[in-house]
Short mmCIF file of C-alpha atoms in Angstrom, two decimals:
data_model
loop_
_atom_site.label_atom_id
_atom_site.label_comp_id
_atom_site.label_asym_id
_atom_site.label_seq_id
_atom_site.Cartn_x
_atom_site.Cartn_y
_atom_site.Cartn_z
CA UNK A 1 -46.48 -31.36 105.14
CA UNK A 2 -45.33 -27.29 104.83
CA UNK A 3 -41.96 -28.47 103.81
CA UNK A 4 -43.44 -30.76 100.93
CA UNK A 5 -45.90 -28.15 99.41
CA UNK A 6 -43.39 -25.83 98.97
CA UNK A 7 -41.62 -27.87 97.09
CA UNK A 8 -44.91 -28.98 95.01
CA UNK A 9 -45.81 -24.89 94.40
CA UNK A 10 -41.50 -24.04 93.54
CA UNK A 11 -41.96 -27.12 91.10
CA UNK A 12 -44.99 -25.47 89.80
CA UNK A 13 -43.75 -22.28 89.55
CA UNK A 14 -40.44 -23.46 87.52
CA UNK A 15 -41.63 -23.31 84.03
CA UNK A 16 -43.72 -20.27 85.21
CA UNK A 17 -41.35 -16.27 85.69
CA UNK A 18 -44.28 -14.46 87.38
CA UNK A 19 -45.32 -17.40 89.09
CA UNK A 20 -41.95 -18.08 90.25
CA UNK A 21 -41.79 -13.98 91.21
CA UNK A 22 -44.68 -14.88 93.35
CA UNK A 23 -43.20 -17.82 94.75
CA UNK A 24 -40.39 -15.62 95.62
CA UNK A 25 -42.20 -12.76 97.12
CA UNK A 26 -44.63 -14.91 99.40
CA UNK A 27 -41.07 -15.79 101.32
CA UNK A 28 -39.93 -12.77 101.88
CA UNK A 29 -43.06 -11.02 102.92
CA UNK A 30 -43.77 -12.44 106.25
CA UNK A 31 -40.30 -12.55 107.58
CA UNK A 32 -39.49 -9.57 106.65
CA UNK A 33 -41.38 -6.85 104.37
CA UNK A 34 -44.27 -7.48 106.63
CA UNK A 35 -42.09 -6.64 109.42
CA UNK A 36 -40.46 -3.76 108.09
CA UNK A 37 -43.24 -2.87 107.38
CA UNK A 38 -44.96 -3.06 111.04
CA UNK A 39 -41.82 -1.46 112.30
CA UNK A 40 -42.14 1.47 109.86
CA UNK A 41 -45.93 1.89 110.78
CA UNK A 42 -45.15 1.85 114.33
CA UNK A 43 -42.70 4.90 114.24
CA UNK A 44 -44.88 6.73 112.33
CA UNK A 45 -47.82 6.28 114.58
CA UNK A 46 -44.98 7.74 117.48
CA UNK A 47 -44.53 10.91 115.54
CA UNK A 48 -48.44 11.54 114.71
CA UNK A 49 -49.28 11.53 117.74
CA UNK A 50 -46.19 13.51 118.46
CA UNK A 51 -46.97 16.67 115.49
CA UNK A 52 -50.57 16.06 116.42
CA UNK A 53 -50.14 16.61 120.13
CA UNK A 54 -47.77 19.51 119.80
CA UNK A 55 -50.62 21.16 117.45
CA UNK A 56 -53.46 20.45 119.99
CA UNK A 57 -51.23 22.19 122.77
CA UNK A 58 -50.82 25.12 120.47
CA UNK A 59 -54.02 25.62 119.10
CA UNK A 60 -54.58 25.74 123.12
CA UNK A 61 -52.03 28.24 123.94
CA UNK A 62 -52.90 30.37 121.41
CA UNK A 63 -57.00 30.36 122.48
CA UNK A 64 -56.13 31.30 125.87
CA UNK A 65 -54.07 33.85 124.80
CA UNK A 66 -57.29 35.43 122.24
CA UNK A 67 -59.12 34.90 125.42
CA UNK A 68 -57.56 35.84 128.34
CA UNK A 69 -54.01 37.07 127.75
CA UNK A 70 -53.34 40.68 127.80
CA UNK A 71 -52.11 41.71 124.94
CA UNK A 72 -48.83 42.80 124.47
CA UNK A 73 -49.05 46.94 125.21
CA UNK A 74 -50.66 45.55 128.55
CA UNK A 75 -47.79 42.91 129.32
CA UNK A 76 -45.17 45.20 128.58
CA UNK A 77 -44.32 48.95 128.95
CA UNK A 78 -45.36 50.25 126.48
CA UNK A 79 -45.71 54.74 125.67
CA UNK A 80 -45.75 56.44 122.44
CA UNK A 81 -43.44 59.05 121.93
CA UNK A 82 -44.28 62.71 121.96
CA UNK A 83 -44.07 64.74 119.84
CA UNK A 84 -42.43 67.66 122.01
CA UNK A 85 -41.66 71.26 120.42
CA UNK A 86 -39.66 72.16 122.31
CA UNK A 87 -37.54 68.95 123.04
CA UNK A 88 -37.46 68.36 118.82
CA UNK A 89 -35.97 64.88 117.82
CA UNK A 90 -33.87 64.48 121.31
CA UNK A 91 -36.61 61.91 122.86
CA UNK A 92 -36.62 59.45 119.99
CA UNK A 93 -33.39 56.87 119.81
CA UNK A 94 -31.33 56.93 116.92
CA UNK A 95 -32.27 54.01 114.51
CA UNK A 96 -31.13 52.19 111.46
CA UNK A 97 -32.53 50.81 109.48
CA UNK A 98 -31.24 47.89 106.73
CA UNK A 99 -31.95 46.13 103.68
CA UNK A 100 -30.01 44.14 102.49
CA UNK A 101 -30.62 43.03 98.14
CA UNK A 102 -29.48 41.27 96.01
CA UNK A 103 -30.31 42.00 91.85
CA UNK A 104 -33.47 43.09 93.26
CA UNK A 105 -34.59 45.02 90.38
CA UNK A 106 -38.00 44.32 90.17
CA UNK A 107 -38.93 46.01 93.62
CA UNK A 108 -35.75 47.73 95.34
CA UNK A 109 -37.94 51.33 94.78
CA UNK A 110 -40.36 50.01 96.50
CA UNK A 111 -38.63 48.61 99.60
CA UNK A 112 -36.34 52.10 99.44
CA UNK A 113 -39.39 54.36 98.86
CA UNK A 114 -41.07 52.75 102.35
CA UNK A 115 -37.93 52.61 104.45
CA UNK A 116 -37.64 56.73 103.38
CA UNK A 117 -40.92 57.43 104.60
CA UNK A 118 -40.54 56.22 108.06
CA UNK A 119 -42.21 58.53 110.14
CA UNK A 120 -39.19 59.38 112.48
CA UNK A 121 -37.25 62.63 112.74
CA UNK A 122 -34.82 62.57 109.73
CA UNK A 123 -31.83 63.31 112.11
CA UNK A 124 -32.41 60.42 114.46
CA UNK A 125 -32.50 57.57 110.65
CA UNK A 126 -30.56 55.92 108.79
CA UNK A 127 -31.08 54.30 105.97
CA UNK A 128 -28.39 51.56 104.99
CA UNK A 129 -28.83 50.24 101.55
CA UNK A 130 -26.75 46.86 101.70
CA UNK A 131 -26.42 45.84 97.97
CA UNK A 132 -24.51 42.10 97.20
CA UNK A 133 -26.11 42.30 93.51
CA UNK A 134 -23.49 40.91 90.62
CA UNK A 135 -25.35 42.34 88.06
CA UNK A 136 -23.22 46.46 87.38
CA UNK A 137 -26.95 47.65 85.75
CA UNK A 138 -28.99 47.16 88.48
CA UNK A 139 -26.06 47.92 91.29
CA UNK A 140 -26.33 51.36 89.19
CA UNK A 141 -29.86 52.15 89.44
CA UNK A 142 -30.06 51.45 92.89
CA UNK A 143 -26.91 53.05 93.67
CA UNK A 144 -29.35 55.83 91.41
CA UNK A 145 -31.99 55.61 93.86
CA UNK A 146 -30.25 56.39 97.63
CA UNK A 147 -28.69 58.99 95.35
CA UNK A 148 -32.23 61.01 94.72
CA UNK A 149 -33.66 60.08 98.39
CA UNK A 150 -30.35 61.92 99.53
CA UNK A 151 -31.55 64.91 97.50
CA UNK A 152 -34.72 65.18 99.25
CA UNK A 153 -33.07 65.25 102.22
CA UNK A 154 -32.93 61.18 103.42
CA UNK A 155 -29.72 60.40 105.45
CA UNK A 156 -29.21 57.09 103.76
CA UNK A 157 -26.31 55.12 102.34
CA UNK A 158 -25.49 52.94 99.75
CA UNK A 159 -23.21 49.95 100.71
CA UNK A 160 -21.84 47.05 97.78
CA UNK A 161 -19.98 44.42 98.35
CA UNK A 162 -17.44 43.03 95.55
CA UNK A 163 -18.45 38.95 97.24
CA UNK A 164 -21.45 37.42 98.39
CA UNK A 165 -19.30 35.61 101.12
CA UNK A 166 -21.60 34.60 103.68
CA UNK A 167 -24.29 36.14 101.88
CA UNK A 168 -27.06 37.83 103.61
CA UNK A 169 -25.44 37.04 106.91
CA UNK A 170 -22.12 38.37 105.49
CA UNK A 171 -24.08 41.32 103.87
CA UNK A 172 -25.70 41.99 107.74
CA UNK A 173 -22.22 42.23 108.96
CA UNK A 174 -20.32 43.77 106.21
CA UNK A 175 -23.20 46.66 107.33
CA UNK A 176 -22.89 46.87 110.96
CA UNK A 177 -19.16 46.98 110.98
CA UNK A 178 -19.15 50.48 109.55
CA UNK A 179 -17.75 53.41 112.31
CA UNK A 180 -21.31 54.97 112.15
CA UNK A 181 -23.56 51.95 113.16
CA UNK A 182 -22.58 52.42 116.88
CA UNK A 183 -23.87 55.84 117.17
CA UNK A 184 -27.50 53.91 116.76
CA UNK A 185 -29.21 51.99 119.32
CA UNK A 186 -31.58 49.69 117.56
CA UNK A 187 -31.42 48.02 113.64
CA UNK A 188 -35.07 47.46 111.24
CA UNK A 189 -34.41 45.14 109.04
CA UNK A 190 -35.93 44.10 105.99
CA UNK A 191 -36.07 42.51 102.92
CA UNK A 192 -36.13 44.11 99.54
CA UNK A 193 -39.73 43.11 98.96
CA UNK A 194 -40.95 44.64 102.22
CA UNK A 195 -42.97 47.35 102.53
CA UNK A 196 -43.21 49.00 106.62
CA UNK A 197 -45.90 51.38 107.29
CA UNK A 198 -44.51 54.72 107.90
CA UNK A 199 -45.71 54.14 111.57
CA UNK A 200 -43.64 50.78 112.35
CA UNK A 201 -40.98 52.22 114.38
CA UNK A 202 -43.47 53.98 116.67
CA UNK A 203 -45.33 51.46 117.20
CA UNK A 204 -42.18 48.95 117.75
CA UNK A 205 -39.95 50.68 119.46
CA UNK A 206 -41.64 52.57 122.26
CA UNK A 207 -41.05 48.62 123.34
CA UNK A 208 -37.11 48.56 123.03
CA UNK A 209 -36.94 51.46 124.84
CA UNK A 210 -39.34 50.92 128.14
CA UNK A 211 -38.28 47.25 128.97
CA UNK A 212 -34.26 46.91 128.63
CA UNK A 213 -35.03 42.51 129.06
CA UNK A 214 -36.67 43.58 125.36
CA UNK A 215 -34.33 42.45 122.37
CA UNK A 216 -36.57 41.95 119.74
CA UNK A 217 -39.79 42.90 118.46
CA UNK A 218 -40.61 41.28 115.69
CA UNK A 219 -43.99 42.02 112.89
CA UNK A 220 -46.44 39.99 111.15
CA UNK A 221 -46.09 39.50 106.73
CA UNK A 222 -48.86 41.22 104.89
CA UNK A 223 -48.95 39.11 101.40
CA UNK A 224 -50.18 41.51 98.51
CA UNK A 225 -49.53 39.02 96.11
CA UNK A 226 -51.86 36.23 98.16
CA UNK A 227 -54.16 36.48 95.30
CA UNK A 228 -52.16 35.35 92.10
CA UNK A 229 -52.70 31.81 92.25
CA UNK A 230 -53.20 28.24 93.90
CA UNK A 231 -50.03 27.92 94.66
CA UNK A 232 -49.24 31.67 96.49
CA UNK A 233 -52.49 30.71 98.64
CA UNK A 234 -50.91 27.68 99.28
CA UNK A 235 -48.35 29.88 101.39
CA UNK A 236 -50.57 32.27 102.83
CA UNK A 237 -52.00 29.61 104.76
CA UNK A 238 -49.31 28.48 105.12
CA UNK A 239 -47.13 30.79 106.70
CA UNK A 240 -50.71 32.81 108.56
CA UNK A 241 -50.16 29.52 110.63
CA UNK A 242 -46.96 30.12 111.25
CA UNK A 243 -48.10 33.96 112.75
CA UNK A 244 -51.50 33.17 113.85
CA UNK A 245 -50.25 30.24 116.22
CA UNK A 246 -46.93 30.09 116.51
CA UNK A 247 -44.92 33.24 116.69
CA UNK A 248 -48.03 34.56 119.09
CA UNK A 249 -47.74 31.19 120.73
CA UNK A 250 -43.67 31.33 121.44
CA UNK A 251 -44.08 35.66 122.32
CA UNK A 252 -46.79 34.28 125.03
CA UNK A 253 -45.82 32.03 127.04
CA UNK A 254 -41.89 31.87 127.06
CA UNK A 255 -40.85 35.36 124.91
CA UNK A 256 -39.52 33.25 122.32
CA UNK A 257 -39.37 33.09 118.85
CA UNK A 258 -37.45 32.37 115.50
CA UNK A 259 -36.81 36.12 114.07
CA UNK A 260 -37.75 35.81 110.52
CA UNK A 261 -35.34 37.82 109.56
CA UNK A 262 -37.49 40.70 108.43
CA UNK A 263 -39.86 43.16 109.74
CA UNK A 264 -38.71 43.01 112.96
CA UNK A 265 -36.69 45.83 115.03
CA UNK A 266 -33.32 44.46 117.07
CA UNK A 267 -31.45 45.58 120.02
CA UNK A 268 -28.05 46.38 118.78
CA UNK A 269 -26.04 45.63 122.41
CA UNK A 270 -28.23 41.71 122.17
CA UNK A 271 -26.69 41.67 118.66
CA UNK A 272 -23.78 42.27 119.81
CA UNK A 273 -23.79 40.29 122.91
CA UNK A 274 -25.26 37.39 121.28
CA UNK A 275 -22.23 37.69 118.84
CA UNK A 276 -23.53 39.17 115.74
CA UNK A 277 -24.41 37.83 112.02
CA UNK A 278 -23.17 34.28 111.77
CA UNK A 279 -23.00 32.85 108.31
CA UNK A 280 -22.71 29.40 109.91
CA UNK A 281 -25.91 28.02 108.38
CA UNK A 282 -28.87 29.29 106.13
CA UNK A 283 -30.84 30.27 108.45
CA UNK A 284 -28.88 32.92 110.16
CA UNK A 285 -31.83 34.60 111.51
CA UNK A 286 -32.74 31.91 113.28
CA UNK A 287 -28.86 31.43 114.83
CA UNK A 288 -29.20 34.93 116.06
CA UNK A 289 -33.00 34.71 117.28
CA UNK A 290 -31.99 30.94 119.78
CA UNK A 291 -28.15 32.99 120.77
CA UNK A 292 -29.44 35.81 122.06
CA UNK A 293 -32.19 33.19 123.82
CA UNK A 294 -29.14 32.21 125.23
CA UNK A 295 -28.38 35.06 126.93
CA UNK A 296 -31.44 35.43 128.52
CA UNK A 297 -32.90 38.27 126.44
CA UNK A 298 -36.59 38.28 125.44
CA UNK A 299 -38.67 38.86 121.95
CA UNK A 300 -42.12 40.41 121.55
CA UNK A 301 -44.33 39.52 118.47
CA UNK A 302 -47.07 41.66 117.53
CA UNK A 303 -49.60 40.41 115.70
CA UNK A 304 -51.04 44.23 114.54
CA UNK A 305 -47.93 45.65 113.12
CA UNK A 306 -48.69 44.06 109.38
CA UNK A 307 -45.36 44.88 106.84
CA UNK A 308 -46.75 44.15 103.10
CA UNK A 309 -44.39 41.78 101.22
CA UNK A 310 -44.40 39.13 97.88
CA UNK A 311 -44.98 35.60 97.84
CA UNK A 312 -42.62 33.60 95.39
CA UNK A 313 -44.96 33.06 92.39
CA UNK A 314 -42.91 30.67 90.57
CA UNK A 315 -42.40 27.28 91.44
CA UNK A 316 -38.99 27.32 91.05
CA UNK A 317 -38.65 29.94 93.45
CA UNK A 318 -41.28 28.54 95.80
CA UNK A 319 -38.95 25.30 95.76
CA UNK A 320 -35.84 26.76 96.35
CA UNK A 321 -37.53 28.70 99.36
CA UNK A 322 -38.57 25.52 100.91
CA UNK A 323 -34.89 23.82 100.79
CA UNK A 324 -33.68 26.99 102.38
CA UNK A 325 -36.06 27.34 104.72
CA UNK A 326 -35.93 23.37 105.52
CA UNK A 327 -32.24 22.37 105.24
CA UNK A 328 -31.49 25.83 107.37
CA UNK A 329 -32.95 25.10 110.85
CA UNK A 330 -31.98 21.13 111.16
CA UNK A 331 -28.87 22.53 110.38
CA UNK A 332 -28.42 24.77 112.59
CA UNK A 333 -30.63 22.27 115.19
CA UNK A 334 -27.01 19.97 114.73
CA UNK A 335 -24.60 22.87 115.89
CA UNK A 336 -26.71 24.32 118.92
CA UNK A 337 -28.39 21.66 120.52
CA UNK A 338 -25.97 20.62 123.23
CA UNK A 339 -25.54 24.24 122.89
CA UNK A 340 -28.55 24.63 124.68
CA UNK A 341 -28.98 21.49 126.83
CA UNK A 342 -25.36 22.68 128.49
CA UNK A 343 -26.97 26.61 128.93
CA UNK A 344 -27.53 27.71 132.27
CA UNK A 345 -29.42 31.01 131.57
CA UNK A 346 -32.46 29.63 130.68
CA UNK A 347 -35.02 27.58 132.42
CA UNK A 348 -36.01 23.63 131.76
CA UNK A 349 -38.74 24.64 130.22
CA UNK A 350 -38.02 27.36 127.77
CA UNK A 351 -34.78 24.40 127.02
CA UNK A 352 -37.65 22.02 126.07
CA UNK A 353 -39.68 24.21 124.39
CA UNK A 354 -36.91 24.93 121.97
CA UNK A 355 -35.49 21.56 121.40
CA UNK A 356 -38.66 19.49 121.36
CA UNK A 357 -41.35 22.22 120.32
CA UNK A 358 -38.94 24.41 118.29
CA UNK A 359 -36.35 22.08 116.52
CA UNK A 360 -37.34 18.82 116.67
CA UNK A 361 -41.32 18.21 116.45
CA UNK A 362 -41.97 21.43 114.01
CA UNK A 363 -38.80 21.84 112.04
CA UNK A 364 -38.12 18.30 111.60
CA UNK A 365 -41.11 15.38 112.20
CA UNK A 366 -43.82 17.12 111.25
CA UNK A 367 -41.55 16.73 107.54
CA UNK A 368 -40.79 13.73 107.75
CA UNK A 369 -44.37 12.24 109.21
CA UNK A 370 -46.24 13.63 106.17
CA UNK A 371 -44.03 12.58 104.23
CA UNK A 372 -42.88 8.59 105.28
CA UNK A 373 -46.03 7.77 106.70
CA UNK A 374 -48.39 9.39 103.93
CA UNK A 375 -46.29 9.18 100.28
CA UNK A 376 -44.95 5.73 101.88
CA UNK A 377 -46.17 3.37 104.30
CA UNK A 378 -49.78 4.05 104.28
CA UNK A 379 -50.01 3.53 100.50
CA UNK A 380 -47.94 0.25 101.05
CA UNK A 381 -49.97 -1.30 103.42
CA UNK A 382 -52.51 -1.71 100.91
CA UNK A 383 -50.44 -3.80 99.07
CA UNK A 384 -49.35 -6.05 102.05
CA UNK A 385 -52.83 -6.12 104.05
CA UNK A 386 -51.02 -8.18 106.88
CA UNK A 387 -50.47 -4.45 108.06
CA UNK A 388 -53.04 -3.13 109.94
CA UNK A 389 -52.75 1.57 110.70
CA UNK A 390 -55.65 2.23 113.31
CA UNK A 391 -58.47 4.71 112.22
CA UNK A 392 -57.49 7.11 115.05
CA UNK A 393 -53.53 7.36 113.01
CA UNK A 394 -54.38 7.08 109.63
CA UNK A 395 -57.89 9.03 108.90
CA UNK A 396 -59.01 11.61 112.53
CA UNK A 397 -55.59 12.81 113.46
CA UNK A 398 -54.67 13.80 109.99
CA UNK A 399 -58.64 15.47 110.01
CA UNK A 400 -57.74 16.93 113.14
CA UNK A 401 -55.02 18.42 112.45
CA UNK A 402 -55.36 19.74 108.69
CA UNK A 403 -58.69 20.91 109.95
CA UNK A 404 -56.58 23.30 113.12
CA UNK A 405 -54.75 24.57 109.76
CA UNK A 406 -56.78 27.34 108.82
CA UNK A 407 -57.07 29.01 111.85
CA UNK A 408 -55.06 31.98 110.63
CA UNK A 409 -56.26 32.54 106.80
CA UNK A 410 -60.72 31.27 107.69
CA UNK A 411 -61.16 32.69 104.51
CA UNK A 412 -59.39 29.90 102.49
CA UNK A 413 -61.49 27.04 104.26
CA UNK A 414 -62.40 26.09 100.95
CA UNK A 415 -59.28 24.54 99.68
CA UNK A 416 -58.04 23.51 102.23
CA UNK A 417 -58.06 19.90 100.39
CA UNK A 418 -55.87 21.46 97.98
CA UNK A 419 -53.28 21.93 100.60
CA UNK A 420 -52.93 18.93 101.67
CA UNK A 421 -52.33 17.56 98.67
CA UNK A 422 -50.03 20.59 97.88
CA UNK A 423 -48.30 19.91 101.63
CA UNK A 424 -47.53 16.19 101.19
CA UNK A 425 -46.47 16.57 97.20
CA UNK A 426 -43.88 19.31 98.93
CA UNK A 427 -42.46 17.14 101.58
CA UNK A 428 -40.34 14.50 99.62
CA UNK A 429 -38.97 18.04 99.17
CA UNK A 430 -38.93 19.13 102.57
CA UNK A 431 -37.86 16.07 103.20
CA UNK A 432 -34.51 16.07 101.63
CA UNK A 433 -33.27 19.03 102.78
CA UNK A 434 -34.23 18.42 106.56
CA UNK A 435 -31.84 15.49 106.15
CA UNK A 436 -29.34 17.23 103.98
CA UNK A 437 -29.71 19.94 106.40
CA UNK A 438 -28.66 16.97 109.45
CA UNK A 439 -26.01 15.69 107.91
CA UNK A 440 -24.84 18.48 107.22
CA UNK A 441 -23.89 17.50 102.89
CA UNK A 442 -23.29 19.25 100.04
CA UNK A 443 -26.43 21.60 99.68
CA UNK A 444 -26.47 22.31 103.37
CA UNK A 445 -25.14 25.99 102.77
CA UNK A 446 -26.30 26.12 99.45
CA UNK A 447 -28.49 29.99 99.36
CA UNK A 448 -30.46 30.98 96.11
CA UNK A 449 -32.13 34.43 96.52
CA UNK A 450 -35.34 34.47 95.93
CA UNK A 451 -37.08 36.02 92.97
CA UNK A 452 -38.93 38.59 92.87
CA UNK A 453 -41.40 40.22 90.44
CA UNK A 454 -42.97 43.41 91.80
CA UNK A 455 -46.31 44.21 93.58
CA UNK A 456 -48.47 41.93 91.47
CA UNK A 457 -51.56 43.82 92.28
CA UNK A 458 -50.33 46.73 90.08
CA UNK A 459 -50.37 44.57 87.61
CA UNK A 460 -53.57 42.77 87.46
CA UNK A 461 -54.35 43.73 83.83
CA UNK A 462 -50.92 42.26 82.86
CA UNK A 463 -50.19 39.09 80.96
CA UNK A 464 -50.11 36.44 84.32
CA UNK A 465 -45.61 36.60 85.22
CA UNK A 466 -47.00 32.33 86.25
CA UNK A 467 -48.82 32.15 81.93
CA UNK A 468 -45.33 34.76 80.84
CA UNK A 469 -43.11 31.78 82.41
CA UNK A 470 -44.80 28.98 81.63
CA UNK A 471 -44.50 30.02 77.91
CA UNK A 472 -40.76 30.68 78.23
CA UNK A 473 -40.45 27.37 79.12
CA UNK A 474 -42.63 25.44 76.63
CA UNK A 475 -39.64 23.89 75.07
CA UNK A 476 -37.82 23.46 78.31
CA UNK A 477 -39.77 20.80 79.88
CA UNK A 478 -37.00 18.45 81.19
CA UNK A 479 -35.52 21.33 82.96
CA UNK A 480 -38.04 21.73 85.46
CA UNK A 481 -39.33 18.51 85.38
CA UNK A 482 -39.38 16.89 89.13
CA UNK A 483 -38.18 13.17 88.46
CA UNK A 484 -38.63 11.43 92.11
CA UNK A 485 -41.88 13.62 92.53
CA UNK A 486 -43.31 11.96 89.35
CA UNK A 487 -41.84 8.58 90.82
CA UNK A 488 -43.87 8.60 93.81
CA UNK A 489 -46.83 9.56 91.67
CA UNK A 490 -46.67 6.76 89.67
CA UNK A 491 -46.23 4.62 93.19
CA UNK A 492 -49.79 6.23 94.75
CA UNK A 493 -51.57 5.77 91.50
CA UNK A 494 -50.34 1.71 91.02
CA UNK A 495 -51.35 2.24 95.13
CA UNK A 496 -54.34 3.69 94.38
CA UNK A 497 -55.66 1.06 91.61
CA UNK A 498 -54.73 -2.00 93.70
CA UNK A 499 -56.65 -0.75 97.26
CA UNK A 500 -59.72 0.52 94.19
CA UNK A 501 -59.73 -3.49 92.69
CA UNK A 502 -58.62 -5.46 96.21
CA UNK A 503 -58.48 -3.27 99.04
CA UNK A 504 -60.83 -3.31 101.92
CA UNK A 505 -59.80 0.57 103.62
CA UNK A 506 -60.98 2.90 100.34
CA UNK A 507 -57.55 5.12 100.89
CA UNK A 508 -57.51 4.93 97.11
CA UNK A 509 -59.80 8.35 97.23
CA UNK A 510 -56.61 9.53 98.61
CA UNK A 511 -54.39 8.16 96.87
CA UNK A 512 -55.88 9.09 93.12
CA UNK A 513 -55.61 12.91 94.18
CA UNK A 514 -52.71 12.74 95.90
CA UNK A 515 -50.32 11.32 92.79
CA UNK A 516 -51.98 14.40 90.61
CA UNK A 517 -51.05 16.30 93.25
CA UNK A 518 -47.29 14.45 92.73
CA UNK A 519 -47.91 14.75 88.71
CA UNK A 520 -48.44 18.12 88.97
CA UNK A 521 -44.77 19.05 91.28
CA UNK A 522 -43.29 16.51 88.97
CA UNK A 523 -43.99 18.58 85.99
CA UNK A 524 -43.23 21.49 87.75
CA UNK A 525 -46.89 23.18 86.79
CA UNK A 526 -48.28 24.72 90.09
CA UNK A 527 -49.13 27.90 88.88
CA UNK A 528 -52.90 27.58 88.38
CA UNK A 529 -54.95 30.93 88.31
CA UNK A 530 -57.81 31.07 90.58
CA UNK A 531 -61.18 32.22 89.16
#
């Protein structure tokens, strides 16, 4: 009987192309489309639970840390270094400050000046400017700036390479090869847009001096241009959560976290024991931290040790940075996973923390589930209503996870909806970069220096950099367009329309604004100015 009905339908649709397509879809939907989508839902729900549990765990840890944990100055031995007139500077260890840079025309003076103004005896401090610039004019300006500080009595040295082999890792490695570096016990690293306060070393170094097991003291980033536009506010929310929860939690529970590449002080012996700087991935800082941790070294994060820096304020610079930050950890995981499992110097729970929490959930599952579940699978369920997603997976878990992300930046709570849309719109870019790193494809080792535009707070009365950039690129629309994001914008809009007309879930309330976010990212216009 069923075969007869099917034959009648085929005969009736023979002259109607639309009807034929509809019938073909009905034939393959049940055995293939429904089954595949249902499998996708199950996989995404499992990843969502992994991410959700990790978020709850980190939230519980940070709550306990704030309520009951002792501060780092109480957990570890810490004593200020006295200024003894009779002893002079002999109580102060020798510290080298490294500033790697490449064509940093807008910020080199700020970073060099901040380093030279650190409160530390001049005969126990060396500033090492490591210049990878390719522009001869910028090289001359940086070299002249170093000479001017040298004339003021600052012990500063300028080093220039003729190539960019290994990028930042190669630059730091080259600087550490200098013969005089062996005289120094500790090294502080600051990127070109970072400006430490004068007391930075006096607050950080005592942890290393009095605790031989500590290899790294990491400070927190603060952003001078966080209020420049909506995009920088979104970045501030994500990074503040990273420092307030992830770094603080890792430091308090396992004495481990990923080195942020800047605003930190290392023990030279720890760097050497770990094998020094390596350029096998684009996250040389995280690579060094993993290798040092496998040797048994401990890390300390100081939430109150804050260093001013600059956020990418152009969308192009932000995308390039996010590619490196998403691709690099996945590529590093590919190379160190077995080494971590086989290591005998660290406890099993620390291995679980590093492999499962640090790498798998936070740096891979988080990107993939955000894109696949909320931008593909959930919209497809409106087109294939036979597949349902439980409310706890589609609404409750995302709502709780979203609320937890405001912990680091309470002042931006009212921007939470914009943050969700922005992060989801960026999820395709991050997911693609994650798989690029895991599979180590052509772009796995791509490195582009993040563009800095100087202190935006001092230029409030000047034309906004995003407006200037938009005007400059007015006739370069095709160059700035991101076609995959535009495609996902169309897809979400269609799913939203279908759900609005035929659906029962009300997902269109999410699909429509999310499609707009994808269109904005697709056209490359994300630097919306805040009132």
